[in-house]
Coordinates of C-alpha atoms (C1' of nucleotides) in Angstrom, one line a residue:
Chain A
M1 CA 182.4 129.6 -181.9
T2 CA 181.5 131.7 -178.9
D3 CA 178.7 129.7 -177.5
T4 CA 179.3 127.2 -174.7
T5 CA 176.8 124.5 -175.4
A6 CA 177.9 120.9 -175.6
D7 CA 177.0 120.9 -179.3
T8 CA 179.3 123.7 -180.4
A9 CA 182.0 124.1 -177.8
T10 CA 184.4 122.0 -179.8
P11 CA 187.1 124.3 -181.3
D12 CA 187.4 124.2 -185.1
I13 CA 189.9 121.7 -186.2
A14 CA 192.9 123.1 -188.0
T15 CA 193.1 122.4 -191.7
T16 CA 196.4 120.6 -191.2
D17 CA 194.8 118.3 -188.7
A18 CA 192.0 117.7 -191.0
A19 CA 194.3 116.5 -193.8
A20 CA 195.8 114.0 -191.4
F21 CA 192.5 112.1 -191.4
H22 CA 192.2 111.8 -195.1
S23 CA 194.8 109.3 -196.2
P24 CA 194.3 106.8 -193.4
V25 CA 190.6 106.7 -193.8
I26 CA 190.7 106.5 -197.6
D27 CA 193.4 103.9 -197.6
W28 CA 191.4 101.8 -195.1
F29 CA 188.3 102.2 -197.4
D30 CA 190.3 101.0 -200.4
E31 CA 191.0 97.8 -198.6
H32 CA 187.9 97.2 -196.6
A33 CA 185.0 98.8 -198.5
R34 CA 182.0 96.5 -199.0
D35 CA 181.3 95.4 -202.6
L36 CA 177.8 96.8 -202.7
P37 CA 175.9 96.8 -206.0
W38 CA 175.2 100.5 -206.1
R39 CA 179.0 101.1 -205.9
R40 CA 179.7 99.2 -209.1
P41 CA 180.1 101.3 -212.2
E42 CA 177.1 99.7 -213.9
A43 CA 174.8 101.0 -211.2
G44 CA 175.0 104.5 -212.7
A45 CA 173.5 107.6 -211.2
W46 CA 170.0 106.0 -211.2
G47 CA 171.3 103.0 -209.2
V48 CA 173.0 105.4 -206.7
M49 CA 169.8 107.4 -206.4
V50 CA 167.6 104.3 -205.9
S51 CA 169.9 103.0 -203.3
E52 CA 170.0 106.2 -201.4
F53 CA 166.2 106.3 -201.2
M54 CA 166.1 102.8 -200.0
L55 CA 168.9 103.3 -197.4
Q56 CA 167.1 106.2 -195.7
Q57 CA 166.7 104.7 -192.2
T58 CA 166.9 101.2 -193.5
P59 CA 169.9 98.7 -193.1
V60 CA 171.9 97.6 -196.1
S61 CA 171.1 93.9 -195.6
R62 CA 167.4 94.6 -196.1
V63 CA 167.9 96.9 -199.0
L64 CA 170.0 94.5 -201.1
P65 CA 167.4 92.1 -202.5
V66 CA 164.8 94.8 -203.1
Y67 CA 167.4 97.0 -204.9
E68 CA 168.3 94.2 -207.2
Q69 CA 164.7 93.5 -208.2
W70 CA 164.0 97.2 -208.5
M71 CA 166.8 97.8 -210.9
A72 CA 166.0 94.8 -213.0
R73 CA 162.5 95.9 -213.4
W74 CA 163.1 99.6 -213.8
P75 CA 166.6 100.1 -215.2
R76 CA 166.1 103.7 -216.0
P77 CA 164.1 106.5 -214.4
A78 CA 161.7 106.6 -217.4
D79 CA 160.9 102.9 -216.9
L80 CA 159.7 103.6 -213.4
A81 CA 157.9 106.8 -214.4
A82 CA 155.9 104.9 -217.0
D83 CA 154.6 102.4 -214.4
A84 CA 151.9 103.1 -211.8
P85 CA 153.0 104.6 -208.5
G86 CA 151.2 101.7 -206.8
E87 CA 153.6 99.3 -208.4
A88 CA 156.4 101.1 -206.8
V89 CA 154.7 100.9 -203.5
R90 CA 154.2 97.1 -204.0
A91 CA 157.8 96.5 -205.1
W92 CA 159.0 98.4 -202.1
G93 CA 157.8 95.5 -200.0
R94 CA 158.6 95.6 -196.3
L95 CA 161.4 98.2 -196.5
G96 CA 159.3 100.5 -194.4
Y97 CA 158.4 104.2 -194.8
P98 CA 156.5 103.5 -198.1
R99 CA 156.1 107.1 -198.8
R100 CA 159.7 106.9 -200.0
A101 CA 158.5 104.6 -202.8
L102 CA 156.0 107.2 -203.9
R103 CA 158.6 109.9 -203.8
L104 CA 161.0 107.9 -205.8
H105 CA 158.3 107.4 -208.4
G106 CA 157.6 111.1 -208.4
A107 CA 161.3 111.9 -208.7
A108 CA 161.5 109.5 -211.7
Q109 CA 158.6 111.3 -213.3
A110 CA 160.3 114.6 -212.8
I111 CA 163.6 113.3 -214.2
A112 CA 161.8 111.9 -217.3
E113 CA 159.8 115.1 -217.9
R114 CA 162.3 117.8 -217.0
H115 CA 165.7 116.3 -217.2
G116 CA 165.6 114.2 -220.4
G117 CA 165.5 111.0 -218.4
D118 CA 168.9 111.5 -216.8
V119 CA 169.5 112.0 -213.1
P120 CA 170.6 115.6 -212.8
R121 CA 174.1 116.4 -211.7
D122 CA 173.4 119.7 -210.1
H123 CA 172.9 119.7 -206.3
G124 CA 170.1 122.2 -206.5
Q125 CA 168.2 120.3 -209.1
L126 CA 168.6 117.1 -207.1
L127 CA 167.3 118.9 -204.0
S128 CA 164.2 120.0 -205.9
L129 CA 163.2 116.4 -206.5
P130 CA 160.6 114.8 -204.2
G131 CA 162.2 112.7 -201.5
I132 CA 165.6 114.2 -201.9
G133 CA 166.9 116.4 -199.0
E134 CA 170.2 117.8 -198.2
Y135 CA 171.9 114.5 -197.5
T136 CA 170.6 112.6 -200.5
A137 CA 171.4 115.5 -202.9
A138 CA 175.0 115.6 -201.6
A139 CA 175.2 111.8 -201.7
V140 CA 174.1 111.4 -205.3
A141 CA 176.2 114.3 -206.5
S142 CA 179.2 112.9 -204.7
F143 CA 178.8 109.1 -205.2
A144 CA 177.4 109.2 -208.7
Y145 CA 179.1 112.2 -210.2
G146 CA 182.3 112.5 -208.1
Q147 CA 181.5 116.0 -206.9
R148 CA 182.8 117.8 -203.8
H149 CA 180.1 117.9 -201.2
A150 CA 179.9 117.5 -197.5
V151 CA 177.9 114.3 -197.1
L152 CA 176.5 114.3 -193.6
D153 CA 174.6 111.2 -192.7
T154 CA 174.2 109.6 -189.3
N155 CA 177.5 107.6 -189.8
V156 CA 179.6 110.6 -190.8
R157 CA 178.1 112.7 -188.1
R158 CA 179.1 110.1 -185.5
V159 CA 182.6 109.7 -186.9
F160 CA 183.1 113.4 -186.9
A161 CA 181.6 113.8 -183.4
R162 CA 184.1 111.3 -182.1
A163 CA 187.3 111.8 -184.1
A164 CA 187.1 115.6 -184.3
S165 CA 184.9 116.8 -181.6
G166 CA 185.7 114.3 -178.9
V167 CA 182.2 113.3 -177.9
Q168 CA 180.4 110.0 -178.1
Y169 CA 177.4 111.1 -180.1
P170 CA 176.5 114.0 -182.4
P171 CA 173.6 116.3 -181.4
T172 CA 170.0 115.1 -182.1
A173 CA 169.5 117.4 -185.1
T174 CA 172.3 118.4 -187.5
T175 CA 173.7 121.8 -186.4
A176 CA 175.4 124.6 -188.3
S177 CA 178.5 123.7 -186.3
E178 CA 178.5 120.2 -187.7
R179 CA 178.1 121.5 -191.3
R180 CA 181.0 123.9 -190.7
L181 CA 183.2 121.1 -189.4
A182 CA 182.2 118.8 -192.3
R183 CA 183.2 121.5 -194.8
T184 CA 186.5 122.1 -193.0
L185 CA 187.3 118.4 -193.1
L186 CA 186.4 118.1 -196.8
P187 CA 189.5 117.6 -199.0
D188 CA 190.1 120.4 -201.6
D189 CA 190.5 118.0 -204.5
E190 CA 187.1 117.0 -206.0
A191 CA 187.9 113.3 -206.6
T192 CA 189.5 113.0 -203.2
A193 CA 186.6 114.7 -201.5
A194 CA 184.2 112.2 -203.1
R195 CA 186.4 109.3 -202.0
W196 CA 186.5 110.8 -198.5
A197 CA 182.7 111.1 -198.3
A198 CA 182.3 107.4 -199.0
A199 CA 185.2 106.4 -196.8
S200 CA 184.2 108.3 -193.7
M201 CA 180.6 107.0 -194.1
E202 CA 181.9 103.4 -194.4
L203 CA 184.0 103.9 -191.3
G204 CA 181.0 104.8 -189.3
A205 CA 179.0 101.9 -190.8
L206 CA 181.6 99.2 -190.2
L207 CA 183.8 100.2 -187.3
C208 CA 182.7 103.4 -185.5
T209 CA 179.2 102.2 -184.9
S210 CA 176.8 103.6 -182.4
K211 CA 177.6 100.9 -179.9
N212 CA 180.5 98.5 -179.9
E213 CA 182.9 100.7 -181.8
D214 CA 186.0 98.8 -182.9
C215 CA 188.9 101.2 -182.2
S216 CA 191.4 98.4 -182.6
R217 CA 190.9 98.3 -186.4
C218 CA 190.3 102.0 -186.8
P219 CA 192.8 103.8 -189.1
I220 CA 192.5 107.0 -187.1
A221 CA 192.3 105.7 -183.6
S222 CA 195.6 107.4 -182.7
R223 CA 194.1 110.7 -183.7
C224 CA 190.6 110.3 -182.4
A225 CA 189.7 113.0 -180.0
W226 CA 187.1 111.0 -178.2
R227 CA 189.4 108.0 -177.7
L228 CA 192.3 110.2 -176.6
A229 CA 189.9 111.8 -174.0
G230 CA 189.2 108.4 -172.6
K231 CA 185.9 107.8 -174.5
P232 CA 183.7 109.8 -172.1
A233 CA 180.1 108.7 -172.1
H234 CA 177.4 110.9 -173.7
E235 CA 176.3 113.7 -171.5
G236 CA 172.7 115.0 -171.2
P237 CA 169.4 113.3 -171.6
A238 CA 169.0 110.1 -173.6
R239 CA 167.4 110.6 -177.0
R240 CA 163.8 109.8 -177.2
G241 CA 163.2 106.3 -178.3
Q242 CA 160.9 105.5 -181.2
T243 CA 157.8 103.8 -179.8
Y244 CA 155.9 101.8 -182.3
A245 CA 153.5 99.3 -180.8
G246 CA 150.0 100.6 -180.9
T247 CA 150.8 103.7 -183.0
D248 CA 149.2 104.9 -186.2
R249 CA 152.3 103.8 -188.0
Q250 CA 151.8 100.2 -187.0
V251 CA 148.2 100.3 -188.2
R252 CA 149.2 102.0 -191.5
G253 CA 151.7 99.3 -191.9
K254 CA 149.2 96.5 -191.4
L255 CA 146.7 98.1 -193.8
L256 CA 149.2 98.7 -196.5
A257 CA 150.5 95.2 -196.2
V258 CA 147.0 93.9 -197.1
L259 CA 146.8 96.2 -200.1
R260 CA 150.4 95.3 -201.3
E261 CA 149.7 91.6 -201.3
A262 CA 146.3 91.9 -203.0
V263 CA 146.0 91.6 -206.7
A264 CA 142.5 92.9 -206.9
P265 CA 141.0 95.9 -205.1
V266 CA 140.4 95.2 -201.4
E267 CA 137.1 95.3 -199.5
Q268 CA 136.6 97.2 -196.3
S269 CA 136.1 94.0 -194.3
A270 CA 139.6 92.9 -195.2
L271 CA 141.0 96.1 -193.9
D272 CA 138.9 96.1 -190.8
A273 CA 140.3 92.8 -189.9
V274 CA 143.9 94.1 -189.3
W275 CA 143.0 96.3 -186.3
H276 CA 140.4 96.2 -183.6
E277 CA 140.0 99.8 -182.8
P278 CA 137.7 101.5 -185.4
V279 CA 138.6 105.1 -184.8
Q280 CA 142.4 104.6 -185.1
R281 CA 141.9 102.3 -188.0
A282 CA 139.9 104.9 -189.9
R283 CA 142.4 107.6 -189.1
A284 CA 145.2 105.4 -190.4
L285 CA 143.4 104.6 -193.6
D286 CA 142.5 108.3 -194.1
G287 CA 146.2 109.1 -193.6
L288 CA 147.2 106.6 -196.3
V289 CA 144.7 108.0 -198.7
A290 CA 145.8 111.6 -197.9
D291 CA 149.4 110.6 -198.6
G292 CA 148.5 109.1 -201.9
L293 CA 149.5 105.6 -200.8
V294 CA 146.0 104.3 -201.1
E295 CA 143.3 105.0 -203.7
P296 CA 139.7 104.8 -202.6
L297 CA 137.4 103.5 -205.3
G298 CA 134.2 104.2 -203.4
N299 CA 131.8 101.8 -201.6
G300 CA 134.5 100.8 -199.2
V301 CA 136.9 99.4 -201.8
Y302 CA 140.5 100.4 -202.0
R303 CA 143.7 99.7 -204.0
L304 CA 147.2 100.9 -204.4
P305 CA 147.3 104.0 -206.6
L306 CA 147.2 103.7 -210.4
S307 CA 148.1 107.3 -210.9
Chain B
dC1 C1' 162.5 122.7 -184.5
dA2 C1' 159.7 118.6 -182.9
dT3 C1' 157.1 115.2 -184.7
dC4 C1' 155.4 112.0 -187.9
dC5 C1' 156.5 108.3 -191.0
dG6 C1' 157.7 101.3 -191.1
dT7 C1' 160.2 97.4 -190.3
dG8 C1' 163.1 94.1 -188.3
dG9 C1' 167.4 92.9 -186.0
dT10 C1' 170.3 93.3 -181.8
dC11 C1' 172.0 93.1 -177.1
Chain C
dT1 C1' 162.5 91.7 -173.4
dG2 C1' 162.0 96.1 -174.4
dA3 C1' 164.7 99.9 -175.8
dC4 C1' 167.7 101.2 -179.2
dC5 C1' 169.1 101.6 -183.8
dA6 C1' 169.4 101.7 -189.2
dA7 C1' 172.9 105.9 -195.8
dG8 C1' 166.4 111.0 -193.8
dG9 C1' 162.6 113.9 -195.6
dA10 C1' 158.5 116.7 -195.1
dT11 C1' 155.9 119.7 -192.5

DNA sequence: CATCCGTGGTC
DNA sequence: TGACCAAGGAT
């Protein structure tokens, strides 16, 4: 900890201080945790995994109905693997980032073929599946299998930035310093660590939100470094916003919406109708084909992928 | 490491 | 009303 940047200048928190966070946050979680379907025992590891894919960059409220339909239709990985990838894309609906549906289908195939149909328990094996990165591997291992992993999502990063580091927001990209802090804060006991992971995430989702944080109900408000420092505003440039209108992403979304809702293959003219600018429209369609989200049948006819 | 990748709700 | 945000991953 010798550098002096805003990201890493925070001193390491002492282990004794770290332990002081655990019980208040876990007790708060025991009382206030939302009853989400993927947290119920019957969800299993597959349910946890499906929920984690859907929750990547997507709010809980929009995931809930799609999750229920998904699990009813494909209760095990092998069920999804046996169906066409285009059906996964269709069932994904308007959750956004439809490549996640394709990756989830690919992960289900890998699980069916290489793991005997069971979601692997090993972090490294999870990490090797398509669509599973550092966060999701840790989340599945922790939430589904009760293992001890630092689970660093946007909620946890914000809670740690405030409670431990005393700043309003974490850095744009996850830093080594944040990972070190997360490991320091992780309880030694495996079951407690798994509980802590879910609890600290829930705290960020429900109380310690990006804006309008509710310190009055926070179980660690009295120990929160940011609050004790007078809640100083974020220093430095504002993070770049996500522009959307007029981008290729918007065009891709419109094109894929037509294909999702069509039962039969779609003619070029139906796709041309969604966007006025032909160059961008063609680029977007090419991108969808390159990503495997759309299958060209020739003669300007397209459909969702059958394989 | 910055950028791309959807969608809809909120203040 | 437009900018910001929501349980990230791949390149």
